[in-house]
Steps between C-alpha positions, in 0.01 A plus 500: 500500500369851475449818695211736447583860580268666750330815386178690561268613223143621479229329297154624414205345683168587345207517743166531327479704184628839607750481789864396512718397794868424517635159590843435645668189362831333575667197345594243765872426450634148554786283381545126470837460676433134578447438125167328563388339175180682413251320278221616268298821530411686823135474597342543845656730760453506878676756722524455876730713715849493352427221253344494153414150382496486121320196359604384156326296235559134577495536879834655593498731803768771486525695828651848502621679812386850400668653806844372395426492127598134464351186351472225764504122466162391369327174418248337273147484635437128557299329224441831322582551133220752438496862382502640859347821366402655833600478866377655823532455875223358715429526872583158643855415600701189568821692553619858481346568158130486412384229263561585134218460243621431144285481184534224241330719236414223251394136513321423825558866602591404856597743768789324673580593858857477628677522831816700423800474730796738494828389660734789572858425399813706560474720192166401352190289559375168366134430431303177479132428443244236599161474332228481766177551303340533158188702428288453189197694378251263340278728295294490184609853410770473231842656553799456270738553795477586869690705755461459873575778746449547874375805687658394827374797703138402428550121482378476141620295205432611143487304177567729202391375161273543200555521128809664355407822321153494659339545838706387798389422852626447851318244716529567872522213750567473870863400536488125570601420856486126447798273551381279213763444233240563227231767531224506238319829449181525294270777380301466823809608697532830312432796729478747213619555144677820391500566125786703351540642151791645308765230549619363167780258595456394865816462707552503879230606748479636853217604733592737780329769710182511296677511165567252222836527321517331159802492270419516132689449175791311350637731227644854518227754440240306698655452847292620794421462867124547538345579838133428578264556789434168671134573575386636165761373253538858373841587361673753726822556312755369253877502544692510172777236506611546140815690600633171641445330165467152651203270563366546857449169677471493880373753753531532878502770766696595809384806691412774251719350228356285223760268345477380137722239335576531128595228254826586328617144441712290731767767545300818444202487734434791736309591812375857534311643796238774472353729764146568381269777621300422813177614331 
């Protein structure tokens, strides 16, 4: 059980080579009053309304009511023991929440699609998940790992991969609207490829409002949030995350706030939200 104290600080956000903006950031406080047994490291993060769903290595889903600051009853994603390194919301719904897209990262590098249900209890909520689809990208282009992220507003799905320490790419697809339980994407389905440079240790990814948000780094001194233009792949800015001192893992957004989860071990992980400049 822990409580993170709420405070507001400013962090530098470098735009281009010569200008500086200020970024508001706030830790998201929460406590585990139900003593939910939390397993392994935090990975993907998906925020929707009052809830932040934190995916953990091995397939555990830990929901957090960010309005009340409480951990809710979670579940294990069925038949999922993967890294769960990224998560994002889609457009289709089977219930109140959109479908959730979760990345395997390694192995077959599936994007697994889940119907998430939240049951409101007296003092908390309970979540359960049903897998409804798997998406795989069958390509000859090598990639040591792969993220998947959804740009729901534009109905696009992105595969984020490449070679660690080298050139990375995002492959853009139309968001599959099929009800098939397995969707196979190939190079012929790629709408375009965006090449990005500068990321050393790829972490979570997000595409939103014409921008690509890529977390980078795993050791203090090299922790960043890099922002790119979706059309050109040009780097627009870099947010220094080294003051947190923890490995950034998952990224999501709600309104103007960008949420980042940090790996501090089973009991020390954090979520911090950032309000970045509009331009």
